[in-house]
Coordinates of C-alpha atoms and ligand atoms in Angstrom, one line a residue:
X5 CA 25.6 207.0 19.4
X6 CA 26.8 209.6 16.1
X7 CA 29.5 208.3 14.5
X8 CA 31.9 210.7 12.8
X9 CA 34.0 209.6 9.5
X10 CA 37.3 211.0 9.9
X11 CA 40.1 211.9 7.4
X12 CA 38.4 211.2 3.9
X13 CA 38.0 213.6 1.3
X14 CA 34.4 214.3 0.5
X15 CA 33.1 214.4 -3.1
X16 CA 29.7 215.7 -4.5
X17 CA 28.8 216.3 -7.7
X18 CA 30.1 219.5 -7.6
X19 CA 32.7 219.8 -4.6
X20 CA 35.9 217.8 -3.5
X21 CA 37.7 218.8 -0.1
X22 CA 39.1 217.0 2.8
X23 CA 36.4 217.3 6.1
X24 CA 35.2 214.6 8.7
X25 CA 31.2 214.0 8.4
X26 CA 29.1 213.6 11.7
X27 CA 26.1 211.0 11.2
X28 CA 23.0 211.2 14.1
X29 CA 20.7 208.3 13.3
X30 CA 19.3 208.3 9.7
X31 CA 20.9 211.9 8.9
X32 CA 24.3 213.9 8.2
X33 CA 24.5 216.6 10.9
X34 CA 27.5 218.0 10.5
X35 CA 30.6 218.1 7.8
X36 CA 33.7 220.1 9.2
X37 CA 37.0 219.9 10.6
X38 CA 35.9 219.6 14.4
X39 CA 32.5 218.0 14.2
X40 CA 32.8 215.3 16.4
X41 CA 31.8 215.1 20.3
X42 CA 32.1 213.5 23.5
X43 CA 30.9 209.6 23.1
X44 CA 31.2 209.6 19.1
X45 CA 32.4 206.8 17.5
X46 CA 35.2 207.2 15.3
X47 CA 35.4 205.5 12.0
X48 CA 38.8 205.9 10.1
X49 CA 38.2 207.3 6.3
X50 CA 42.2 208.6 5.9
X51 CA 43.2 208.0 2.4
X52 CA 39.7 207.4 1.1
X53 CA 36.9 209.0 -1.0
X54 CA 33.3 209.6 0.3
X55 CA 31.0 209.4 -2.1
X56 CA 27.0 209.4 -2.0
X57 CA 25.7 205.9 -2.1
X58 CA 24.8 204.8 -5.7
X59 CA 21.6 205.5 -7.0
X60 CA 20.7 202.9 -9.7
X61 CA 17.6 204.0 -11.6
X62 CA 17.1 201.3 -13.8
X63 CA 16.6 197.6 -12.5
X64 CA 14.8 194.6 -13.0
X65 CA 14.2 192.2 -9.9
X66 CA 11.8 189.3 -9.5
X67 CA 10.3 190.3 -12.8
X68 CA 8.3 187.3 -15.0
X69 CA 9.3 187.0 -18.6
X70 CA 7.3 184.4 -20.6
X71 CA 7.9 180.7 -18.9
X72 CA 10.2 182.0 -16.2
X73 CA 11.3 185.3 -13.6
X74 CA 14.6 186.6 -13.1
X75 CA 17.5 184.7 -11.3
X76 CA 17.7 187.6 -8.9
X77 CA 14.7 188.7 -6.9
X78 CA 14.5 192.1 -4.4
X79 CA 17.0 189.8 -1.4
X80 CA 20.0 188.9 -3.6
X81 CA 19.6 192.0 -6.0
X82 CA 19.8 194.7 -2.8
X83 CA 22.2 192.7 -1.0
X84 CA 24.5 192.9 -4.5
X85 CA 23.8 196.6 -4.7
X86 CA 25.0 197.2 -1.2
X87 CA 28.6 195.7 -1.6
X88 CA 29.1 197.3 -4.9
X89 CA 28.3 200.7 -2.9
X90 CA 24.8 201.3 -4.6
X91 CA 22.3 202.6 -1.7
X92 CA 19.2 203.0 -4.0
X93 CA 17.7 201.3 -6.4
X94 CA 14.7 202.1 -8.6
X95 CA 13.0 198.6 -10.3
X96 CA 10.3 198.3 -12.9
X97 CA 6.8 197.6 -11.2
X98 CA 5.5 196.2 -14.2
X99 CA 1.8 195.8 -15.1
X100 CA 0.0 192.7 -16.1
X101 CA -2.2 192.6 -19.3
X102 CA -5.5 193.7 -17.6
X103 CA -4.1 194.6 -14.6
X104 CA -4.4 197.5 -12.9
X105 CA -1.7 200.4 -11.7
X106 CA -2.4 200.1 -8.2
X107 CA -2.9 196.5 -8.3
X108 CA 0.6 196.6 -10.1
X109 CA 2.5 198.5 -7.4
X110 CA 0.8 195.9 -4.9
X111 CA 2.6 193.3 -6.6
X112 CA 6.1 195.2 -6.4
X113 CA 5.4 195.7 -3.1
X114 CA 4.8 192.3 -2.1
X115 CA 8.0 191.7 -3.5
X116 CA 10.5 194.1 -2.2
X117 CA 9.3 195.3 1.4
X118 CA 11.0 193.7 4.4
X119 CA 13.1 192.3 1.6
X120 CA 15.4 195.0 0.3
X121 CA 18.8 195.4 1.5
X122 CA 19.0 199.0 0.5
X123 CA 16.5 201.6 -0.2
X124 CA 14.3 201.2 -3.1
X125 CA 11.4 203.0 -5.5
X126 CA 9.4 202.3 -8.3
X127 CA 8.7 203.4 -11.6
X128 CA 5.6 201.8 -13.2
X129 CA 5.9 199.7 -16.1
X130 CA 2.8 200.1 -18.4
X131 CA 1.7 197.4 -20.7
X132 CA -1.9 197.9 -20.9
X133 CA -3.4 201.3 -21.6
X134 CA -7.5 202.1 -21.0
X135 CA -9.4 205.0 -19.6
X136 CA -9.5 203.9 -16.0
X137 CA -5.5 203.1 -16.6
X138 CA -4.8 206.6 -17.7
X139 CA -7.5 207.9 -14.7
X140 CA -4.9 205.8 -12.9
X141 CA -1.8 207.6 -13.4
X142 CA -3.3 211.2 -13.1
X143 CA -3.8 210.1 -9.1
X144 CA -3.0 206.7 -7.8
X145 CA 0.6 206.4 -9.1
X146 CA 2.0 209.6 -7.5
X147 CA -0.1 209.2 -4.0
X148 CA 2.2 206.3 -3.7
X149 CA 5.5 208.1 -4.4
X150 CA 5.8 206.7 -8.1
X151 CA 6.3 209.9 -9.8
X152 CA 7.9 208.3 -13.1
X153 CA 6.6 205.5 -15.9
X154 CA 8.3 203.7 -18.3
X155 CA 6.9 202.5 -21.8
X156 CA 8.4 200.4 -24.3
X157 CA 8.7 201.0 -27.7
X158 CA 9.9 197.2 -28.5
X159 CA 8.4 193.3 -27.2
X160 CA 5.4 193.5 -29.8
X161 CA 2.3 192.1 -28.7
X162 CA 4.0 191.9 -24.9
X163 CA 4.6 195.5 -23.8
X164 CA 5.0 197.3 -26.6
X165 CA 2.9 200.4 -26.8
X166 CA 1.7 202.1 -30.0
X167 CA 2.4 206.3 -31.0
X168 CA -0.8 206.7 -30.0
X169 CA -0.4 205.8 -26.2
X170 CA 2.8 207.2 -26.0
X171 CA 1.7 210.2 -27.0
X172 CA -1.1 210.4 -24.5
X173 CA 0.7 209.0 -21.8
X174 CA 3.2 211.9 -22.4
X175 CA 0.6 214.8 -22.5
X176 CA -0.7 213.8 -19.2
X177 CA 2.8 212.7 -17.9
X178 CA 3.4 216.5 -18.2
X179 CA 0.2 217.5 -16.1
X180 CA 0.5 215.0 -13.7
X181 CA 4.3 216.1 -13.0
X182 CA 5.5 212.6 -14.0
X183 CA 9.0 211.4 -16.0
X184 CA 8.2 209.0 -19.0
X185 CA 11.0 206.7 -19.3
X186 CA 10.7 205.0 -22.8
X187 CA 12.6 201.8 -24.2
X188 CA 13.4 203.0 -27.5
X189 CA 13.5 200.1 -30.4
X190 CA 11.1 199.8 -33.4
X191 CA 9.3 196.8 -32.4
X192 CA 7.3 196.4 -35.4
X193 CA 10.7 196.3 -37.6
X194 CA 12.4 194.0 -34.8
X195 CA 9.4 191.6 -35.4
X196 CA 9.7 191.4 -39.4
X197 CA 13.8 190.9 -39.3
X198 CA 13.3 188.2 -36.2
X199 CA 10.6 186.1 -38.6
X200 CA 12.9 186.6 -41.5
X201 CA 15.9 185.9 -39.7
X202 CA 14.3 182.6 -38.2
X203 CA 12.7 181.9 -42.0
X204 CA 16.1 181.7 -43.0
X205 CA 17.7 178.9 -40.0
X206 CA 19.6 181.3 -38.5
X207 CA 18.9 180.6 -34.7
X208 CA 22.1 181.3 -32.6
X209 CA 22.2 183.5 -30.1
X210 CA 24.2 186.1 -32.3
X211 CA 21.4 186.5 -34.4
X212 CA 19.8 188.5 -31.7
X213 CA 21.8 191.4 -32.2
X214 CA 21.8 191.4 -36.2
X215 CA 18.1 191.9 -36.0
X216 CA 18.4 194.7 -33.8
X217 CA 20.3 197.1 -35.7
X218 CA 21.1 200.5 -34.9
X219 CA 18.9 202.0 -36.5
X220 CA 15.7 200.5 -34.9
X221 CA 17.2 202.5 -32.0
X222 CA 17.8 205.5 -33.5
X223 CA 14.6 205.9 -35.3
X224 CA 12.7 205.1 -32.2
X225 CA 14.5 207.6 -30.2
X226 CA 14.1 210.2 -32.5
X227 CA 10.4 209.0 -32.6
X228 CA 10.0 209.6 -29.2
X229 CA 11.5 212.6 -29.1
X230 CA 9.6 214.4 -31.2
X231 CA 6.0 212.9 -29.4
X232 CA 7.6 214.3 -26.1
X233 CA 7.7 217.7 -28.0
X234 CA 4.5 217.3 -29.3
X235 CA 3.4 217.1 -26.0
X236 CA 5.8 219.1 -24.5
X237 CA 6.9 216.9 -22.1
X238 CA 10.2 215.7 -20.7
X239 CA 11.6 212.4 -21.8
X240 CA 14.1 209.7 -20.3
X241 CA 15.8 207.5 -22.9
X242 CA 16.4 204.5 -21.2
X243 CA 19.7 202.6 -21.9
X244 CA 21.1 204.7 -24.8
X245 CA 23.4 202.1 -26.2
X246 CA 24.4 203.9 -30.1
X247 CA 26.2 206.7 -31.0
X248 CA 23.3 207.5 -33.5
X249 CA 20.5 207.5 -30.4
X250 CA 22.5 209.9 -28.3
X251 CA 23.0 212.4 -31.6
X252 CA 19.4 212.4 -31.4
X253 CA 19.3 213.3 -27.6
X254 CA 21.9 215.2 -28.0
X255 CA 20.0 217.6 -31.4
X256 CA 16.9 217.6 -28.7
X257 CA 19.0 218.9 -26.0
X258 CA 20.5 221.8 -27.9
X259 CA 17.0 222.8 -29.2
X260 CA 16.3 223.4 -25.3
X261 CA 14.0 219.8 -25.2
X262 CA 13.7 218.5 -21.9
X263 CA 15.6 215.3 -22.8
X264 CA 17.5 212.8 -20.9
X265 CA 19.7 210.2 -21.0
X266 CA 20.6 207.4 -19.8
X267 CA 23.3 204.2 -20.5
X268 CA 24.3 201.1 -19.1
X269 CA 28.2 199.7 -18.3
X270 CA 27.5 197.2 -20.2
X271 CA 27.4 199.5 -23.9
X272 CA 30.8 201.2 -22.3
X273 CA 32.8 198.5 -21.9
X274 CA 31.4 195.6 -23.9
X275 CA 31.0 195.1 -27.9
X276 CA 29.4 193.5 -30.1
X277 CA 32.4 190.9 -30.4
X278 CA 30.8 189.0 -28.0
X279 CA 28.3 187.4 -29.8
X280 CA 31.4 185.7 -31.7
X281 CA 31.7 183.7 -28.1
X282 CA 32.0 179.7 -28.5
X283 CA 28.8 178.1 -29.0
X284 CA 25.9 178.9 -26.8
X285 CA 27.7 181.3 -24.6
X286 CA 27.2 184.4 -26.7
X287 CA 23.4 183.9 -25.0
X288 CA 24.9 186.0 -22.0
X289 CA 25.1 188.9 -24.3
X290 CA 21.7 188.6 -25.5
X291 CA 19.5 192.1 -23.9
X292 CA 17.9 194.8 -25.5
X293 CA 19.4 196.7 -27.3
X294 CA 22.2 194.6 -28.1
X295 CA 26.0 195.3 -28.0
X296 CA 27.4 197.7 -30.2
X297 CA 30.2 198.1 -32.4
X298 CA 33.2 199.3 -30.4
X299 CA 33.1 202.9 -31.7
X300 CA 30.2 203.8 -29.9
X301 CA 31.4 203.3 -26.5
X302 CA 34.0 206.5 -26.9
X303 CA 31.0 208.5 -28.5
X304 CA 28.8 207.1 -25.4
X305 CA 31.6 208.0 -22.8
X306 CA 31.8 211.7 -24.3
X307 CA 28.1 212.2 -24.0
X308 CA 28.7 211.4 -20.3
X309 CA 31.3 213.3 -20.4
X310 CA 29.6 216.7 -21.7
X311 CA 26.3 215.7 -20.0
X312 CA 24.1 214.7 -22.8
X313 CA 24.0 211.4 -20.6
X314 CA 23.0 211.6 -17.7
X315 CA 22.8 209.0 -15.6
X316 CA 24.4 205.0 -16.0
X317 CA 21.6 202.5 -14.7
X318 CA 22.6 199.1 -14.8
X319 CA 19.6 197.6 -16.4
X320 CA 20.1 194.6 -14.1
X321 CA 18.3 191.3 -15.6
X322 CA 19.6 188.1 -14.7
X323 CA 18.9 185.3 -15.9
X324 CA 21.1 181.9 -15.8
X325 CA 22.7 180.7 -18.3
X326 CA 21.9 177.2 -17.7
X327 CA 17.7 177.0 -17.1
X328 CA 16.8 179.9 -18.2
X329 CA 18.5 181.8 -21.4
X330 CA 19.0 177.8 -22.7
X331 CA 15.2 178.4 -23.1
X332 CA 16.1 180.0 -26.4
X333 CA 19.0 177.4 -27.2
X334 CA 17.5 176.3 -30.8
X335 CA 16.0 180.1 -31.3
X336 CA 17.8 183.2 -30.1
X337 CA 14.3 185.2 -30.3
X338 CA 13.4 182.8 -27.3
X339 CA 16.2 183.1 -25.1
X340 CA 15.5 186.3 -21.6
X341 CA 16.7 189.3 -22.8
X342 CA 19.0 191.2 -20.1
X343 CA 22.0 190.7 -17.7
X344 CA 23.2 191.5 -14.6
X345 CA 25.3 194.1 -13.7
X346 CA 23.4 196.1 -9.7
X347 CA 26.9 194.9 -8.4
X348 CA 29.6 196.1 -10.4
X349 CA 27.8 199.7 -11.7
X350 CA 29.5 201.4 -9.6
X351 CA 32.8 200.4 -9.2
X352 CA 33.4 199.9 -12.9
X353 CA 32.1 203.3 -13.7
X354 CA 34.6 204.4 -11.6
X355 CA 37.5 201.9 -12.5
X356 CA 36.8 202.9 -16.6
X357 CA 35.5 206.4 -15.8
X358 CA 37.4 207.8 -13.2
X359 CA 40.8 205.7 -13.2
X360 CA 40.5 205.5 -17.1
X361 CA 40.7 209.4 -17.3
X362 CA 37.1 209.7 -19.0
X363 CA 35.5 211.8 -16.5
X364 CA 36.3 213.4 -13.2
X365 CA 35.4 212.7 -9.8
X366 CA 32.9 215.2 -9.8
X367 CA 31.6 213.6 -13.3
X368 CA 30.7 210.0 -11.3
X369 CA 29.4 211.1 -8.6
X370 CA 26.5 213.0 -10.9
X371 CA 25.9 210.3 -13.2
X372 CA 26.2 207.6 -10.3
X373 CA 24.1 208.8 -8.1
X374 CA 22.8 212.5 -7.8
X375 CA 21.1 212.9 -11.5
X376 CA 19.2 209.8 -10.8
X377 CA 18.1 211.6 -7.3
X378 CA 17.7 215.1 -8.9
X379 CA 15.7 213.3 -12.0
X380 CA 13.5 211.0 -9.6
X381 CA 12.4 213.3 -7.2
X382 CA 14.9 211.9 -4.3
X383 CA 17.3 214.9 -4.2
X384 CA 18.3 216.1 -1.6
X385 CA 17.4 213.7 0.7
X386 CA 19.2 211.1 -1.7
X387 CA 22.3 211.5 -4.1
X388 CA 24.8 214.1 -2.5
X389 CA 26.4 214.7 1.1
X390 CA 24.5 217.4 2.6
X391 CA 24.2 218.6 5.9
X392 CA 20.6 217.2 6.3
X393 CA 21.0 214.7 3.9
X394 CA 19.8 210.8 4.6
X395 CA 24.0 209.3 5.5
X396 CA 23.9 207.1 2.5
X397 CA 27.6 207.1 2.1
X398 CA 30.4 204.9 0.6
X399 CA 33.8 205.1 2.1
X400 CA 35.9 203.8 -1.0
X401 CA 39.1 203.1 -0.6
X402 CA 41.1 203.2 -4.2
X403 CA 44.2 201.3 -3.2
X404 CA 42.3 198.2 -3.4
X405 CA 42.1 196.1 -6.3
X406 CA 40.4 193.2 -7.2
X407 CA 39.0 191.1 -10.0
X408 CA 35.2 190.6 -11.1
X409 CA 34.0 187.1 -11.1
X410 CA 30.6 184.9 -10.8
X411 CA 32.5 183.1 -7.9
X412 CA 32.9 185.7 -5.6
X413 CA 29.9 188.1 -6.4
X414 CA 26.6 188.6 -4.2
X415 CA 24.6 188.7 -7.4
X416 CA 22.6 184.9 -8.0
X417 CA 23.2 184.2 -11.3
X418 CA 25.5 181.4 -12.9
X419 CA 27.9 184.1 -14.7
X420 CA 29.0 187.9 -14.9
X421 CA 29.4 189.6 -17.4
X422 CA 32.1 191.5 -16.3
X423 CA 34.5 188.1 -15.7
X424 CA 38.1 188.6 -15.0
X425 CA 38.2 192.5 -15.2
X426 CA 40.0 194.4 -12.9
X427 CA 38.4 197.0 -10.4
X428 CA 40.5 199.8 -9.1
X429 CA 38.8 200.9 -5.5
X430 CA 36.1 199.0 -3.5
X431 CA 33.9 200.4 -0.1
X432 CA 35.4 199.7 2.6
X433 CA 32.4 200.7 4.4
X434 CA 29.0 201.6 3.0
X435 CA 26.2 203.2 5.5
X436 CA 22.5 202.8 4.5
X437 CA 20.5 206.3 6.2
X438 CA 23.4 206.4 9.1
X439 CA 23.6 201.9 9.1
X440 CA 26.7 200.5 8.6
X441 CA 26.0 197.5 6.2
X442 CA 29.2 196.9 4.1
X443 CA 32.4 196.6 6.1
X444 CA 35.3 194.9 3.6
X445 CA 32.7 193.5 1.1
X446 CA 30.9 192.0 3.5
X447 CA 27.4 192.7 4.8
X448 CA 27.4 193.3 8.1
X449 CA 23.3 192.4 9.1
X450 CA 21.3 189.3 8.1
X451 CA 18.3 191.7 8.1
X452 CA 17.3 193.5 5.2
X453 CA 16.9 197.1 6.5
X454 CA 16.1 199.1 2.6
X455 CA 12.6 201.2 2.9
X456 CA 10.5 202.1 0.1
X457 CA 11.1 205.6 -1.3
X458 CA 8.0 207.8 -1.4
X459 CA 9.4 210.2 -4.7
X460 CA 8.8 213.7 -5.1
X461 CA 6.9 214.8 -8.5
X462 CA 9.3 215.3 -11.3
X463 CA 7.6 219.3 -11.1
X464 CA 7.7 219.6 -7.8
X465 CA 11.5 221.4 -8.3
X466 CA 12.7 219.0 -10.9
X467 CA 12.7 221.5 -13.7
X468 CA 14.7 223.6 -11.8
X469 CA 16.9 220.8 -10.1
X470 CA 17.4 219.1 -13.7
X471 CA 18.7 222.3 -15.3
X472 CA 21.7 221.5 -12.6
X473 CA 22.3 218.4 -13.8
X474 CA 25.8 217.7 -13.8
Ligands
URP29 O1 17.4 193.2 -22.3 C1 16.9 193.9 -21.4 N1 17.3 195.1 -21.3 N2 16.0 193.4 -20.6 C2 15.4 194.1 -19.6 C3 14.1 194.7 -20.1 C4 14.4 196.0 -20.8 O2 14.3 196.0 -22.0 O3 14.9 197.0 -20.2
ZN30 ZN1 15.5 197.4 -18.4

């Protein structure tokens, strides 16, 4: 049976007007004013916003780190991104020390399929560059749909990577028509102010963030930057969480550079004040990069704003408080960097962004969902409502309020990082390729019904899409 959405008022990255939408099994068949026919069921959308489900590029589920994995693994992370209204999410497949790619994506695969609440991709973490690795990546990585890698710049002696590989990885990147993401800290400097920090006693969690300073950020996005132009290459800045990193993206950008990038919710709406919490606390705070003084999040929110952002992932990387960051409770450089944050991407970019008067409708709906698609080689299918288009949809109604807490969320870790904010707006329904699988916060099917993604090659219409970035 189609089902026809009646009454809302569509909104795309570009477009907002009132018009029912006609879903046929996975697809949009129809948007219109008369679009519905004999035997259709009717779901009520009057007073609400339709919005493309969420596209959140950037998480981390049922990843190892040192002696233990994230609290969240591919079942409770999906089934979080589904109530918060995200349809798609793209996780880290991350490669052992002497592993290889496809053994890699293997892995990931184990771990997500017949698992995933929502649909899901992968980009491929590398951690271990050789000949047959790079061989790798020409071939294997983008027969399976994995059309983007990510290499970081920071974790010496884990997954840092030196100049040298990023450089190569880049030059191929741009023949193979893939996207390097890139973590951008100085790892090297990171690793001297940690030893000097710990030298000293200093071992709370706070001290974390002093020995991550800006400008490890900025110099190793502006290092990166200029090895993407050397290779001439484009280049996603992961988690842009300074001011001084997004002036660099933003001097790449108006020199014509293929650059992009990306933040988290938790650099627009959280400071560095919260390393000042009581006692061992602050160790919720503790990811990479850190928090920021407050005057970066307006600077952050105007790069949104006028697109030198584009995209808000939610870097989702849970670990408990209690039995997992306590790992690091008499040494802050031992404590799981990350946080959570797949559930409440969505609606708090929309609470701050939309209901805060930062950016328009139009403005959330690009950096929610369609950049991500248009950037990851998921668009059209993924990321807008189209005619044609898989009926990944949110019916948010904005009348509703509510309040962020551990206790109520979907996500399984012992804290949010979000607790006691308000959220203006929350799906009332939320359709999965034409599946209804939110209704009121609730989802509506024990089984998990997410496919993997095959992705599109970021050449394969990306340049052209990605000059439309929103
Ligand atoms: O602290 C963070 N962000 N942990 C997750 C891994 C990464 O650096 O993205
Ligand atoms: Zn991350």
């Amino acid at each position: 049976m189609a089902t026809v959405l009646t009454g809302g008022t569509v909104i795309t990255a570009v477009d907002c007007y009132q018009a029912d939408v006609r879903i046929d099994g996975e697809k949009i068949v129809a948007i219109g004013q008369h679009v519905h026919q004999a035997g259709d069921q009717r779901i009520d959308a009057g007073g609400c916003f339709l919005f493309p489900g969420g596209i959140d590029p950037h998480t981390h589920f049922d990843l190892p780190v040192g002696e233990t994995a994230t609290a969240d693994d591919f079942t409770s992370g999906t089934k979080a991104a589904a109530v918060g209204g995200t349809t798609t999410i793209i996780d880290f497949a991350t490669q052992n020390k002497g592993e290889s790619l496809a053994q890699a994506l293997t892995n990931w695969h184990e771990k997500a399929d017949g698992k995933s609440y929502v649909d899901y991709g992968f980009h491929l973490a590398v951690s271990d560059l050789n000949e047959s690795v790079l061989e790798e990546m020409a071939t294997v990585i983008q027969r399976a749909g994995v059309t983007s890698l990510k290499l970081y710049m920071a974790y010496k002696n884990i997954l840092q990577v030196d100049d040298s590989t990023l450089l190569q990885v880049l030059q191929l990147s741009r023949k193979a028509g893939l996207l390097v993401c890139v973590h951008c800290e100085n790892g090297d400097a990171i690793d001297v102010l940690v030893k000097e920090a710990r030298d000293k006693g200093y071992v709370e969690p706070k001290y974390h963030a002093f020995t991550r300073p800006i400008i490890v950020e900025r110099e190793a996005t502006y290092r990166a930057i200029c090895l993407a132009e050397i290779a001439g290459a484009p280049l996603y800045v992961v988690h842009v969480s300074s001011a001084a990193a997004l002036q660099a993206i933003e001097e790449a950008r108006s020199r014509g550079v293929a650059i992009y990038g990306e933040t988290c919710p938790q650099y627009l709406l959280l400071d560095e004040s919260c390393y000042d919490a009581e006692g061992f606390s602050a160790a919720k705070y503790v990811m990479s990069p850190p928090l920021r003084p407050c005057a970066n999040q307006a600077a952050l929110w105007t790069g949104l704003k006028n697109g030198a952002l584009s995209t808000v992932g939610s870097d989702h990387c849970s670990f408990n408080l209690v039995g997992q960051k306590d790992l690091g409770r008499s040494d802050f450089s031992k404590i799981p960097n990350g946080g959570p944050g797949v559930e409440n991407r969505f609606g708090l970019l929309y609470t701050q962004g939309v209901g805060g008067g930062k950016i328009s409708l139009n403005q959330f709906v690009a950096i929610a969902s369609t950049n991500a698609a248009k950037l990851f080689g998921l668009f059209p299918g993924k990321g807008t409502i189209a005619v044609g288009s898989d009926a990944d949809i949110v019916i948010w109604d904005p009348t509703v309020h509510s309040v962020i807490s551990a206790r109520t969320q979907m996500q399984k870790v012992d804290y949010n990082l979000y607790e006691g904010t308000q959220q203006i707006g929350k799906p009332r329904h939320v359709f999965l390729r034409g599946r209804n699988i939110v209704t009121d916060g609730f989802l509506n099917d024990d089984a998990p019904a997410g496919c993997y993604l095959v992705r599109k090659p970021y050449s394969a219409g990306g340049e052209y899409q990605c000059s439309g970035l929103i």
